[in-house]
């Protein structure tokens, strides 16, 4: 298996633009997670899905952020409009069913820079 | 979920065992101890987890004290590729299943 795939790996955009980050989880995994990592705040969970349904989005910073999972093999995290403070590395992770004791498999991340 | 306390950083000589401590004095009876690590410019990687018994896998060993208030991750023969930030996390398995709360972790530097 190729592992969790994220695209793009790097994104540079200007303030006010829409940004869409993409994630393909490991096939067969029921859970998908979006994290954000910054120097100031560390690694934060933004939202997670179970069987394509959002379970907990309490970590989503504000209405500018939205996440979707239209099917089991694809998820997006959208920021509209983007702001410089959104600059961070965004990780997607997936996990098998609950019997796996929360071993999450992380993708390589998308480094977002908002100018 | 209970909080954890880890040293900010530690050095280890290549080939020697690295012992990474973690305090979790407020851990509840149903909370597991998880360890992840993050190598520079990569996503976090699961290492090991345990409830109350010591655990060992191909990557590391986890020693949990009898009162479960602290634990130690042991990398038996550290290599340069083990240089990373190591995160100790405690959480209940069934409650808020998805939430792994990463703290600041321990920056481990393995030197030749």
mmCIF file with all atom_site columns, C-alpha atoms in Angstrom:
data_model
loop_
_atom_site.group_PDB
_atom_site.id
_atom_site.type_symbol
_atom_site.label_atom_id
_atom_site.label_alt_id
_atom_site.label_comp_id
_atom_site.label_asym_id
_atom_site.label_entity_id
_atom_site.label_seq_id
_atom_site.pdbx_PDB_ins_code
_atom_site.Cartn_x
_atom_site.Cartn_y
_atom_site.Cartn_z
_atom_site.occupancy
_atom_site.B_iso_or_equiv
_atom_site.pdbx_formal_charge
_atom_site.auth_seq_id
_atom_site.auth_comp_id
_atom_site.auth_asym_id
_atom_site.auth_atom_id
_atom_site.pdbx_PDB_model_num
ATOM 1   C CA . UNK A 1 1   ? 0.000   0.000  0.000  1.00 0.00 ? 1   UNK A CA 1
ATOM 2   C CA . UNK A 1 2   ? 1.232   3.500  -0.770 1.00 0.00 ? 2   UNK A CA 1
ATOM 3   C CA . UNK A 1 3   ? 0.200   4.891  2.573  1.00 0.00 ? 3   UNK A CA 1
ATOM 4   C CA . UNK A 1 4   ? -1.769  8.069  3.077  1.00 0.00 ? 4   UNK A CA 1
ATOM 5   C CA . UNK A 1 5   ? -1.379  10.361 0.091  1.00 0.00 ? 5   UNK A CA 1
ATOM 6   C CA . UNK A 1 6   ? -1.657  14.126 0.355  1.00 0.00 ? 6   UNK A CA 1
ATOM 7   C CA . UNK A 1 7   ? -1.571  16.775 -2.318 1.00 0.00 ? 7   UNK A CA 1
ATOM 8   C CA . UNK A 1 8   ? -0.162  19.203 -2.934 1.00 0.00 ? 8   UNK A CA 1
ATOM 9   C CA . UNK A 1 9   ? 2.975   18.793 -0.848 1.00 0.00 ? 9   UNK A CA 1
ATOM 10  C CA . UNK A 1 10  ? 3.599   22.522 -0.880 1.00 0.00 ? 10  UNK A CA 1
ATOM 11  C CA . UNK A 1 11  ? 1.197   25.364 -1.485 1.00 0.00 ? 11  UNK A CA 1
ATOM 12  C CA . UNK A 1 12  ? 1.960   29.060 -1.598 1.00 0.00 ? 12  UNK A CA 1
ATOM 13  C CA . UNK A 1 13  ? -0.955  31.414 -1.974 1.00 0.00 ? 13  UNK A CA 1
ATOM 14  C CA . UNK A 1 14  ? -1.943  34.970 -1.295 1.00 0.00 ? 14  UNK A CA 1
ATOM 15  C CA . UNK A 1 15  ? -4.225  36.138 1.445  1.00 0.00 ? 15  UNK A CA 1
ATOM 16  C CA . UNK A 1 16  ? -7.857  35.936 0.463  1.00 0.00 ? 16  UNK A CA 1
ATOM 17  C CA . UNK A 1 17  ? -7.450  33.065 -1.960 1.00 0.00 ? 17  UNK A CA 1
ATOM 18  C CA . UNK A 1 18  ? -9.194  29.731 -1.600 1.00 0.00 ? 18  UNK A CA 1
ATOM 19  C CA . UNK A 1 19  ? -7.007  26.784 -0.727 1.00 0.00 ? 19  UNK A CA 1
ATOM 20  C CA . UNK A 1 20  ? -7.958  23.131 -1.105 1.00 0.00 ? 20  UNK A CA 1
ATOM 21  C CA . UNK A 1 21  ? -5.903  20.366 0.421  1.00 0.00 ? 21  UNK A CA 1
ATOM 22  C CA . UNK A 1 22  ? -6.489  16.770 -0.612 1.00 0.00 ? 22  UNK A CA 1
ATOM 23  C CA . UNK A 1 23  ? -6.081  13.430 1.080  1.00 0.00 ? 23  UNK A CA 1
ATOM 24  C CA . UNK A 1 24  ? -6.390  9.819  0.014  1.00 0.00 ? 24  UNK A CA 1
ATOM 25  C CA . UNK A 1 25  ? -6.495  7.507  3.049  1.00 0.00 ? 25  UNK A CA 1
ATOM 26  C CA . UNK A 1 26  ? -5.198  3.972  3.160  1.00 0.00 ? 26  UNK A CA 1
ATOM 27  C CA . UNK A 1 27  ? -7.677  1.641  1.498  1.00 0.00 ? 27  UNK A CA 1
ATOM 28  C CA . UNK A 1 28  ? -9.959  -0.051 3.987  1.00 0.00 ? 28  UNK A CA 1
ATOM 29  C CA . UNK A 1 29  ? -9.427  2.431  6.787  1.00 0.00 ? 29  UNK A CA 1
ATOM 30  C CA . UNK A 1 30  ? -12.646 3.645  8.389  1.00 0.00 ? 30  UNK A CA 1
ATOM 31  C CA . UNK A 1 31  ? -11.291 6.767  10.088 1.00 0.00 ? 31  UNK A CA 1
ATOM 32  C CA . UNK A 1 32  ? -9.763  9.871  8.584  1.00 0.00 ? 32  UNK A CA 1
ATOM 33  C CA . UNK A 1 33  ? -8.218  12.771 10.495 1.00 0.00 ? 33  UNK A CA 1
ATOM 34  C CA . UNK A 1 34  ? -7.043  16.252 9.609  1.00 0.00 ? 34  UNK A CA 1
ATOM 35  C CA . UNK A 1 35  ? -4.342  17.869 11.774 1.00 0.00 ? 35  UNK A CA 1
ATOM 36  C CA . UNK A 1 36  ? -2.542  21.171 11.664 1.00 0.00 ? 36  UNK A CA 1
ATOM 37  C CA . UNK A 1 37  ? 0.971   21.754 12.969 1.00 0.00 ? 37  UNK A CA 1
ATOM 38  C CA . UNK A 1 38  ? 2.570   25.084 13.791 1.00 0.00 ? 38  UNK A CA 1
ATOM 39  C CA . UNK A 1 39  ? 5.546   26.046 15.897 1.00 0.00 ? 39  UNK A CA 1
ATOM 40  C CA . UNK A 1 40  ? 3.352   27.972 18.295 1.00 0.00 ? 40  UNK A CA 1
ATOM 41  C CA . UNK A 1 41  ? 0.529   25.493 18.801 1.00 0.00 ? 41  UNK A CA 1
ATOM 42  C CA . UNK A 1 42  ? 2.096   22.162 17.939 1.00 0.00 ? 42  UNK A CA 1
ATOM 43  C CA . UNK A 1 43  ? -0.003  19.406 16.398 1.00 0.00 ? 43  UNK A CA 1
ATOM 44  C CA . UNK A 1 44  ? -3.748  20.007 16.623 1.00 0.00 ? 44  UNK A CA 1
ATOM 45  C CA . UNK A 1 45  ? -6.626  17.802 15.548 1.00 0.00 ? 45  UNK A CA 1
ATOM 46  C CA . UNK A 1 46  ? -9.019  19.764 13.342 1.00 0.00 ? 46  UNK A CA 1
ATOM 47  C CA . UNK A 1 47  ? -11.673 17.201 12.415 1.00 0.00 ? 47  UNK A CA 1
ATOM 48  C CA . UNK A 1 48  ? -12.141 13.505 11.973 1.00 0.00 ? 48  UNK A CA 1
ATOM 49  C CA . UNK A 1 49  ? -14.469 11.260 9.996  1.00 0.00 ? 49  UNK A CA 1
ATOM 50  C CA . UNK A 1 50  ? -15.773 7.762  10.558 1.00 0.00 ? 50  UNK A CA 1
ATOM 51  C CA . UNK A 1 51  ? -17.090 5.983  7.474  1.00 0.00 ? 51  UNK A CA 1
ATOM 52  C CA . UNK A 1 52  ? -17.160 9.313  5.624  1.00 0.00 ? 52  UNK A CA 1
ATOM 53  C CA . UNK A 1 53  ? -19.255 11.018 8.303  1.00 0.00 ? 53  UNK A CA 1
ATOM 54  C CA . UNK A 1 54  ? -17.767 13.926 10.293 1.00 0.00 ? 54  UNK A CA 1
ATOM 55  C CA . UNK A 1 55  ? -17.687 12.917 13.943 1.00 0.00 ? 55  UNK A CA 1
ATOM 56  C CA . UNK A 1 56  ? -15.943 15.778 15.693 1.00 0.00 ? 56  UNK A CA 1
ATOM 57  C CA . UNK A 1 57  ? -15.120 19.126 14.132 1.00 0.00 ? 57  UNK A CA 1
ATOM 58  C CA . UNK A 1 58  ? -14.549 21.008 17.372 1.00 0.00 ? 58  UNK A CA 1
ATOM 59  C CA . UNK A 1 59  ? -10.944 21.649 16.394 1.00 0.00 ? 59  UNK A CA 1
ATOM 60  C CA . UNK A 1 60  ? -11.832 23.516 13.219 1.00 0.00 ? 60  UNK A CA 1
ATOM 61  C CA . UNK A 1 61  ? -10.658 27.053 13.973 1.00 0.00 ? 61  UNK A CA 1
ATOM 62  C CA . UNK A 1 62  ? -13.450 28.994 12.311 1.00 0.00 ? 62  UNK A CA 1
ATOM 63  C CA . UNK A 1 63  ? -15.992 29.083 9.534  1.00 0.00 ? 63  UNK A CA 1
ATOM 64  C CA . UNK A 1 64  ? -13.321 29.724 6.949  1.00 0.00 ? 64  UNK A CA 1
ATOM 65  C CA . UNK A 1 65  ? -12.335 26.084 7.320  1.00 0.00 ? 65  UNK A CA 1
ATOM 66  C CA . UNK A 1 66  ? -14.428 23.239 5.940  1.00 0.00 ? 66  UNK A CA 1
ATOM 67  C CA . UNK A 1 67  ? -13.771 19.562 5.355  1.00 0.00 ? 67  UNK A CA 1
ATOM 68  C CA . UNK A 1 68  ? -15.556 16.973 3.286  1.00 0.00 ? 68  UNK A CA 1
ATOM 69  C CA . UNK A 1 69  ? -15.280 13.287 2.635  1.00 0.00 ? 69  UNK A CA 1
ATOM 70  C CA . UNK A 1 70  ? -17.453 12.447 -0.370 1.00 0.00 ? 70  UNK A CA 1
ATOM 71  C CA . UNK A 1 71  ? -16.305 8.831  -0.439 1.00 0.00 ? 71  UNK A CA 1
ATOM 72  C CA . UNK A 1 72  ? -14.080 6.392  1.407  1.00 0.00 ? 72  UNK A CA 1
ATOM 73  C CA . UNK A 1 73  ? -11.034 7.184  -0.682 1.00 0.00 ? 73  UNK A CA 1
ATOM 74  C CA . UNK A 1 74  ? -10.972 10.970 -0.741 1.00 0.00 ? 74  UNK A CA 1
ATOM 75  C CA . UNK A 1 75  ? -11.191 13.945 1.573  1.00 0.00 ? 75  UNK A CA 1
ATOM 76  C CA . UNK A 1 76  ? -10.634 17.671 1.207  1.00 0.00 ? 76  UNK A CA 1
ATOM 77  C CA . UNK A 1 77  ? -9.844  20.467 3.618  1.00 0.00 ? 77  UNK A CA 1
ATOM 78  C CA . UNK A 1 78  ? -10.755 23.875 2.273  1.00 0.00 ? 78  UNK A CA 1
ATOM 79  C CA . UNK A 1 79  ? -9.817  27.297 3.570  1.00 0.00 ? 79  UNK A CA 1
ATOM 80  C CA . UNK A 1 80  ? -11.748 30.211 2.157  1.00 0.00 ? 80  UNK A CA 1
ATOM 81  C CA . UNK A 1 81  ? -10.597 32.929 2.387  1.00 0.00 ? 81  UNK A CA 1
ATOM 82  C CA . UNK A 1 82  ? -7.073  32.091 3.489  1.00 0.00 ? 82  UNK A CA 1
ATOM 83  C CA . UNK A 1 83  ? -5.120  34.281 5.910  1.00 0.00 ? 83  UNK A CA 1
ATOM 84  C CA . UNK A 1 84  ? -1.397  34.439 6.775  1.00 0.00 ? 84  UNK A CA 1
ATOM 85  C CA . UNK A 1 85  ? -2.086  32.880 10.176 1.00 0.00 ? 85  UNK A CA 1
ATOM 86  C CA . UNK A 1 86  ? -3.281  29.739 8.375  1.00 0.00 ? 86  UNK A CA 1
ATOM 87  C CA . UNK A 1 87  ? 0.294   29.045 7.336  1.00 0.00 ? 87  UNK A CA 1
ATOM 88  C CA . UNK A 1 88  ? 1.151   25.630 8.753  1.00 0.00 ? 88  UNK A CA 1
ATOM 89  C CA . UNK A 1 89  ? 1.758   22.023 7.850  1.00 0.00 ? 89  UNK A CA 1
ATOM 90  C CA . UNK A 1 90  ? -1.504  20.147 7.433  1.00 0.00 ? 90  UNK A CA 1
ATOM 91  C CA . UNK A 1 91  ? -1.474  16.416 7.989  1.00 0.00 ? 91  UNK A CA 1
ATOM 92  C CA . UNK A 1 92  ? -4.034  13.847 7.034  1.00 0.00 ? 92  UNK A CA 1
ATOM 93  C CA . UNK A 1 93  ? -4.106  10.514 8.842  1.00 0.00 ? 93  UNK A CA 1
ATOM 94  C CA . UNK A 1 94  ? -6.196  7.387  8.582  1.00 0.00 ? 94  UNK A CA 1
ATOM 95  C CA . UNK A 1 95  ? -6.879  4.474  10.856 1.00 0.00 ? 95  UNK A CA 1
ATOM 96  C CA . UNK A 1 96  ? -8.536  1.077  10.627 1.00 0.00 ? 96  UNK A CA 1
ATOM 97  C CA . UNK A 1 97  ? -11.589 0.258  12.694 1.00 0.00 ? 97  UNK A CA 1
ATOM 98  C CA . UNK A 1 98  ? -11.726 0.773  16.440 1.00 0.00 ? 98  UNK A CA 1
ATOM 99  C CA . UNK A 1 99  ? -10.133 -2.556 17.202 1.00 0.00 ? 99  UNK A CA 1
ATOM 100 C CA . UNK A 1 100 ? -6.773  -1.182 16.131 1.00 0.00 ? 100 UNK A CA 1
ATOM 101 C CA . UNK A 1 101 ? -6.288  0.824  19.309 1.00 0.00 ? 101 UNK A CA 1
ATOM 102 C CA . UNK A 1 102 ? -5.880  4.132  17.621 1.00 0.00 ? 102 UNK A CA 1
ATOM 103 C CA . UNK A 1 103 ? -2.818  3.511  15.491 1.00 0.00 ? 103 UNK A CA 1
ATOM 104 C CA . UNK A 1 104 ? -3.066  6.391  13.087 1.00 0.00 ? 104 UNK A CA 1
ATOM 105 C CA . UNK A 1 105 ? -1.107  6.422  9.841  1.00 0.00 ? 105 UNK A CA 1
ATOM 106 C CA . UNK A 1 106 ? -0.051  9.899  8.828  1.00 0.00 ? 106 UNK A CA 1
ATOM 107 C CA . UNK A 1 107 ? 0.569   11.288 5.398  1.00 0.00 ? 107 UNK A CA 1
ATOM 108 C CA . UNK A 1 108 ? 3.612   13.408 4.502  1.00 0.00 ? 108 UNK A CA 1
ATOM 109 C CA . UNK A 1 109 ? 1.734   16.647 5.035  1.00 0.00 ? 109 UNK A CA 1
ATOM 110 C CA . UNK A 1 110 ? 1.020   19.758 2.987  1.00 0.00 ? 110 UNK A CA 1
ATOM 111 C CA . UNK A 1 111 ? 3.090   22.814 3.823  1.00 0.00 ? 111 UNK A CA 1
ATOM 112 C CA . UNK A 1 112 ? 0.855   25.846 3.325  1.00 0.00 ? 112 UNK A CA 1
ATOM 113 C CA . UNK A 1 113 ? 2.209   29.357 3.120  1.00 0.00 ? 113 UNK A CA 1
ATOM 114 C CA . UNK A 1 114 ? -0.231  32.234 2.906  1.00 0.00 ? 114 UNK A CA 1
ATOM 115 C CA . UNK A 1 115 ? 1.418   35.516 1.969  1.00 0.00 ? 115 UNK A CA 1
ATOM 116 C CA . UNK B 2 1   ? -7.808  12.934 28.775 1.00 0.00 ? 1   UNK B CA 1
ATOM 117 C CA . UNK B 2 2   ? -4.927  12.997 31.220 1.00 0.00 ? 2   UNK B CA 1
ATOM 118 C CA . UNK B 2 3   ? -1.980  15.277 30.584 1.00 0.00 ? 3   UNK B CA 1
ATOM 119 C CA . UNK B 2 4   ? 1.582   14.095 30.188 1.00 0.00 ? 4   UNK B CA 1
ATOM 120 C CA . UNK B 2 5   ? 4.922   15.607 31.134 1.00 0.00 ? 5   UNK B CA 1
ATOM 121 C CA . UNK B 2 6   ? 8.051   14.854 29.143 1.00 0.00 ? 6   UNK B CA 1
ATOM 122 C CA . UNK B 2 7   ? 11.557  16.319 29.149 1.00 0.00 ? 7   UNK B CA 1
ATOM 123 C CA . UNK B 2 8   ? 12.046  18.888 26.435 1.00 0.00 ? 8   UNK B CA 1
ATOM 124 C CA . UNK B 2 9   ? 15.087  17.225 24.963 1.00 0.00 ? 9   UNK B CA 1
ATOM 125 C CA . UNK B 2 10  ? 17.646  14.495 25.438 1.00 0.00 ? 10  UNK B CA 1
ATOM 126 C CA . UNK B 2 11  ? 20.723  13.202 23.692 1.00 0.00 ? 11  UNK B CA 1
ATOM 127 C CA . UNK B 2 12  ? 21.667  9.608  23.138 1.00 0.00 ? 12  UNK B CA 1
ATOM 128 C CA . UNK B 2 13  ? 24.773  7.958  21.739 1.00 0.00 ? 13  UNK B CA 1
ATOM 129 C CA . UNK B 2 14  ? 24.348  5.794  18.686 1.00 0.00 ? 14  UNK B CA 1
ATOM 130 C CA . UNK B 2 15  ? 24.139  2.116  19.583 1.00 0.00 ? 15  UNK B CA 1
ATOM 131 C CA . UNK B 2 16  ? 23.133  2.775  23.162 1.00 0.00 ? 16  UNK B CA 1
ATOM 132 C CA . UNK B 2 17  ? 19.684  2.373  24.652 1.00 0.00 ? 17  UNK B CA 1
ATOM 133 C CA . UNK B 2 18  ? 17.534  5.496  24.786 1.00 0.00 ? 18  UNK B CA 1
ATOM 134 C CA . UNK B 2 19  ? 15.187  5.701  27.766 1.00 0.00 ? 19  UNK B CA 1
ATOM 135 C CA . UNK B 2 20  ? 12.453  8.287  27.335 1.00 0.00 ? 20  UNK B CA 1
ATOM 136 C CA . UNK B 2 21  ? 10.430  9.087  30.452 1.00 0.00 ? 21  UNK B CA 1
ATOM 137 C CA . UNK B 2 22  ? 6.851   10.275 30.625 1.00 0.00 ? 22  UNK B CA 1
ATOM 138 C CA . UNK B 2 23  ? 4.817   11.281 33.652 1.00 0.00 ? 23  UNK B CA 1
ATOM 139 C CA . UNK B 2 24  ? 1.041   10.888 33.590 1.00 0.00 ? 24  UNK B CA 1
ATOM 140 C CA . UNK B 2 25  ? 0.074   11.083 37.255 1.00 0.00 ? 25  UNK B CA 1
ATOM 141 C CA . UNK B 2 26  ? -3.623  11.793 36.547 1.00 0.00 ? 26  UNK B CA 1
ATOM 142 C CA . UNK B 2 27  ? -4.142  8.847  34.232 1.00 0.00 ? 27  UNK B CA 1
ATOM 143 C CA . UNK B 2 28  ? -7.483  7.088  34.589 1.00 0.00 ? 28  UNK B CA 1
ATOM 144 C CA . UNK B 2 29  ? -8.040  3.362  34.754 1.00 0.00 ? 29  UNK B CA 1
ATOM 145 C CA . UNK B 2 30  ? -9.342  3.127  31.212 1.00 0.00 ? 30  UNK B CA 1
ATOM 146 C CA . UNK B 2 31  ? -6.656  5.269  29.595 1.00 0.00 ? 31  UNK B CA 1
ATOM 147 C CA . UNK B 2 32  ? -3.917  3.805  27.455 1.00 0.00 ? 32  UNK B CA 1
ATOM 148 C CA . UNK B 2 33  ? -0.399  5.141  27.033 1.00 0.00 ? 33  UNK B CA 1
ATOM 149 C CA . UNK B 2 34  ? 0.585   5.734  23.414 1.00 0.00 ? 34  UNK B CA 1
ATOM 150 C CA . UNK B 2 35  ? 3.910   6.726  21.937 1.00 0.00 ? 35  UNK B CA 1
ATOM 151 C CA . UNK B 2 36  ? 4.370   8.365  18.566 1.00 0.00 ? 36  UNK B CA 1
ATOM 152 C CA . UNK B 2 37  ? 7.406   9.965  17.019 1.00 0.00 ? 37  UNK B CA 1
ATOM 153 C CA . UNK B 2 38  ? 7.898   12.578 14.335 1.00 0.00 ? 38  UNK B CA 1
ATOM 154 C CA . UNK B 2 39  ? 11.023  12.659 12.262 1.00 0.00 ? 39  UNK B CA 1
ATOM 155 C CA . UNK B 2 40  ? 11.819  16.069 10.809 1.00 0.00 ? 40  UNK B CA 1
ATOM 156 C CA . UNK B 2 41  ? 9.597   17.005 7.843  1.00 0.00 ? 41  UNK B CA 1
ATOM 157 C CA . UNK B 2 42  ? 7.533   13.844 8.146  1.00 0.00 ? 42  UNK B CA 1
ATOM 158 C CA . UNK B 2 43  ? 4.176   12.979 9.664  1.00 0.00 ? 43  UNK B CA 1
ATOM 159 C CA . UNK B 2 44  ? 4.001   11.369 13.103 1.00 0.00 ? 44  UNK B CA 1
ATOM 160 C CA . UNK B 2 45  ? 4.551   7.620  13.289 1.00 0.00 ? 45  UNK B CA 1
ATOM 161 C CA . UNK B 2 46  ? 2.973   5.231  15.772 1.00 0.00 ? 46  UNK B CA 1
ATOM 162 C CA . UNK B 2 47  ? 5.471   3.367  17.931 1.00 0.00 ? 47  UNK B CA 1
ATOM 163 C CA . UNK B 2 48  ? 3.709   1.415  20.651 1.00 0.00 ? 48  UNK B CA 1
ATOM 164 C CA . UNK B 2 49  ? 0.910   1.532  23.209 1.00 0.00 ? 49  UNK B CA 1
ATOM 165 C CA . UNK B 2 50  ? 0.010   -0.157 26.498 1.00 0.00 ? 50  UNK B CA 1
ATOM 166 C CA . UNK B 2 51  ? -2.495  -0.211 29.313 1.00 0.00 ? 51  UNK B CA 1
ATOM 167 C CA . UNK B 2 52  ? -0.708  -1.638 32.337 1.00 0.00 ? 52  UNK B CA 1
ATOM 168 C CA . UNK B 2 53  ? 1.537   -4.438 31.171 1.00 0.00 ? 53  UNK B CA 1
ATOM 169 C CA . UNK B 2 54  ? 4.925   -3.871 29.635 1.00 0.00 ? 54  UNK B CA 1
ATOM 170 C CA . UNK B 2 55  ? 4.884   -4.107 25.864 1.00 0.00 ? 55  UNK B CA 1
ATOM 171 C CA . UNK B 2 56  ? 7.526   -4.782 23.235 1.00 0.00 ? 56  UNK B CA 1
ATOM 172 C CA . UNK B 2 57  ? 7.496   -4.664 19.480 1.00 0.00 ? 57  UNK B CA 1
ATOM 173 C CA . UNK B 2 58  ? 10.049  -4.418 16.718 1.00 0.00 ? 58  UNK B CA 1
ATOM 174 C CA . UNK B 2 59  ? 10.577  -0.717 17.339 1.00 0.00 ? 59  UNK B CA 1
ATOM 175 C CA . UNK B 2 60  ? 10.651  -0.294 21.087 1.00 0.00 ? 60  UNK B CA 1
ATOM 176 C CA . UNK B 2 61  ? 9.665   -1.421 24.566 1.00 0.00 ? 61  UNK B CA 1
ATOM 177 C CA . UNK B 2 62  ? 7.196   0.309  26.838 1.00 0.00 ? 62  UNK B CA 1
ATOM 178 C CA . UNK B 2 63  ? 7.572   0.012  30.587 1.00 0.00 ? 63  UNK B CA 1
ATOM 179 C CA . UNK B 2 64  ? 4.615   1.217  32.657 1.00 0.00 ? 64  UNK B CA 1
ATOM 180 C CA . UNK B 2 65  ? 4.976   1.557  36.417 1.00 0.00 ? 65  UNK B CA 1
ATOM 181 C CA . UNK B 2 66  ? 2.687   -0.477 38.620 1.00 0.00 ? 66  UNK B CA 1
ATOM 182 C CA . UNK B 2 67  ? 0.740   2.616  39.713 1.00 0.00 ? 67  UNK B CA 1
ATOM 183 C CA . UNK B 2 68  ? 0.576   3.666  36.025 1.00 0.00 ? 68  UNK B CA 1
ATOM 184 C CA . UNK B 2 69  ? 1.608   7.217  36.892 1.00 0.00 ? 69  UNK B CA 1
ATOM 185 C CA . UNK B 2 70  ? 4.643   7.096  34.645 1.00 0.00 ? 70  UNK B CA 1
ATOM 186 C CA . UNK B 2 71  ? 6.145   5.144  31.800 1.00 0.00 ? 71  UNK B CA 1
ATOM 187 C CA . UNK B 2 72  ? 9.379   4.786  29.868 1.00 0.00 ? 72  UNK B CA 1
ATOM 188 C CA . UNK B 2 73  ? 9.856   4.203  26.192 1.00 0.00 ? 73  UNK B CA 1
ATOM 189 C CA . UNK B 2 74  ? 13.019  2.273  25.463 1.00 0.00 ? 74  UNK B CA 1
ATOM 190 C CA . UNK B 2 75  ? 14.767  2.292  22.115 1.00 0.00 ? 75  UNK B CA 1
ATOM 191 C CA . UNK B 2 76  ? 17.150  -0.612 22.665 1.00 0.00 ? 76  UNK B CA 1
ATOM 192 C CA . UNK B 2 77  ? 19.860  0.328  20.163 1.00 0.00 ? 77  UNK B CA 1
ATOM 193 C CA . UNK B 2 78  ? 19.463  3.899  19.015 1.00 0.00 ? 78  UNK B CA 1
ATOM 194 C CA . UNK B 2 79  ? 20.475  4.783  15.481 1.00 0.00 ? 79  UNK B CA 1
ATOM 195 C CA . UNK B 2 80  ? 20.869  8.150  13.812 1.00 0.00 ? 80  UNK B CA 1
ATOM 196 C CA . UNK B 2 81  ? 17.495  7.572  12.135 1.00 0.00 ? 81  UNK B CA 1
ATOM 197 C CA . UNK B 2 82  ? 15.862  7.574  15.573 1.00 0.00 ? 82  UNK B CA 1
ATOM 198 C CA . UNK B 2 83  ? 16.484  11.316 15.883 1.00 0.00 ? 83  UNK B CA 1
ATOM 199 C CA . UNK B 2 84  ? 12.972  12.702 16.193 1.00 0.00 ? 84  UNK B CA 1
ATOM 200 C CA . UNK B 2 85  ? 10.413  14.269 18.503 1.00 0.00 ? 85  UNK B CA 1
ATOM 201 C CA . UNK B 2 86  ? 8.798   11.594 20.662 1.00 0.00 ? 86  UNK B CA 1
ATOM 202 C CA . UNK B 2 87  ? 5.266   12.123 21.937 1.00 0.00 ? 87  UNK B CA 1
ATOM 203 C CA . UNK B 2 88  ? 3.737   10.387 24.944 1.00 0.00 ? 88  UNK B CA 1
ATOM 204 C CA . UNK B 2 89  ? -0.082  10.489 24.860 1.00 0.00 ? 89  UNK B CA 1
ATOM 205 C CA . UNK B 2 90  ? -2.657  9.064  27.218 1.00 0.00 ? 90  UNK B CA 1
ATOM 206 C CA . UNK B 2 91  ? -6.263  8.611  26.247 1.00 0.00 ? 91  UNK B CA 1
ATOM 207 C CA . UNK B 2 92  ? -9.217  6.326  26.700 1.00 0.00 ? 92  UNK B CA 1
ATOM 208 C CA . UNK B 2 93  ? -9.736  3.864  23.924 1.00 0.00 ? 93  UNK B CA 1
ATOM 209 C CA . UNK B 2 94  ? -13.467 4.110  23.585 1.00 0.00 ? 94  UNK B CA 1
ATOM 210 C CA . UNK B 2 95  ? -14.126 7.726  24.528 1.00 0.00 ? 95  UNK B CA 1
ATOM 211 C CA . UNK B 2 96  ? -13.717 10.414 21.865 1.00 0.00 ? 96  UNK B CA 1
ATOM 212 C CA . UNK B 2 97  ? -12.004 7.762  19.851 1.00 0.00 ? 97  UNK B CA 1
ATOM 213 C CA . UNK B 2 98  ? -10.270 9.940  17.348 1.00 0.00 ? 98  UNK B CA 1
ATOM 214 C CA . UNK B 2 99  ? -8.669  12.454 19.594 1.00 0.00 ? 99  UNK B CA 1
ATOM 215 C CA . UNK B 2 100 ? -4.946  12.075 20.026 1.00 0.00 ? 100 UNK B CA 1
ATOM 216 C CA . UNK B 2 101 ? -3.751  15.159 21.881 1.00 0.00 ? 101 UNK B CA 1
ATOM 217 C CA . UNK B 2 102 ? -0.123  15.756 21.059 1.00 0.00 ? 102 UNK B CA 1
ATOM 218 C CA . UNK B 2 103 ? 1.915   17.756 23.545 1.00 0.00 ? 103 UNK B CA 1
ATOM 219 C CA . UNK B 2 104 ? 5.340   19.263 22.969 1.00 0.00 ? 104 UNK B CA 1
ATOM 220 C CA . UNK B 2 105 ? 7.130   15.919 23.136 1.00 0.00 ? 105 UNK B CA 1
ATOM 221 C CA . UNK B 2 106 ? 10.809  15.156 23.707 1.00 0.00 ? 106 UNK B CA 1
ATOM 222 C CA . UNK B 2 107 ? 13.345  16.084 21.042 1.00 0.00 ? 107 UNK B CA 1
ATOM 223 C CA . UNK B 2 108 ? 15.749  13.149 20.928 1.00 0.00 ? 108 UNK B CA 1
ATOM 224 C CA . UNK B 2 109 ? 19.049  13.619 19.165 1.00 0.00 ? 109 UNK B CA 1
ATOM 225 C CA . UNK B 2 110 ? 21.122  10.516 18.507 1.00 0.00 ? 110 UNK B CA 1
ATOM 226 C CA . UNK B 2 111 ? 24.780  11.350 18.050 1.00 0.00 ? 111 UNK B CA 1
ATOM 227 C CA . UNK B 2 112 ? 27.530  9.281  16.419 1.00 0.00 ? 112 UNK B CA 1
#
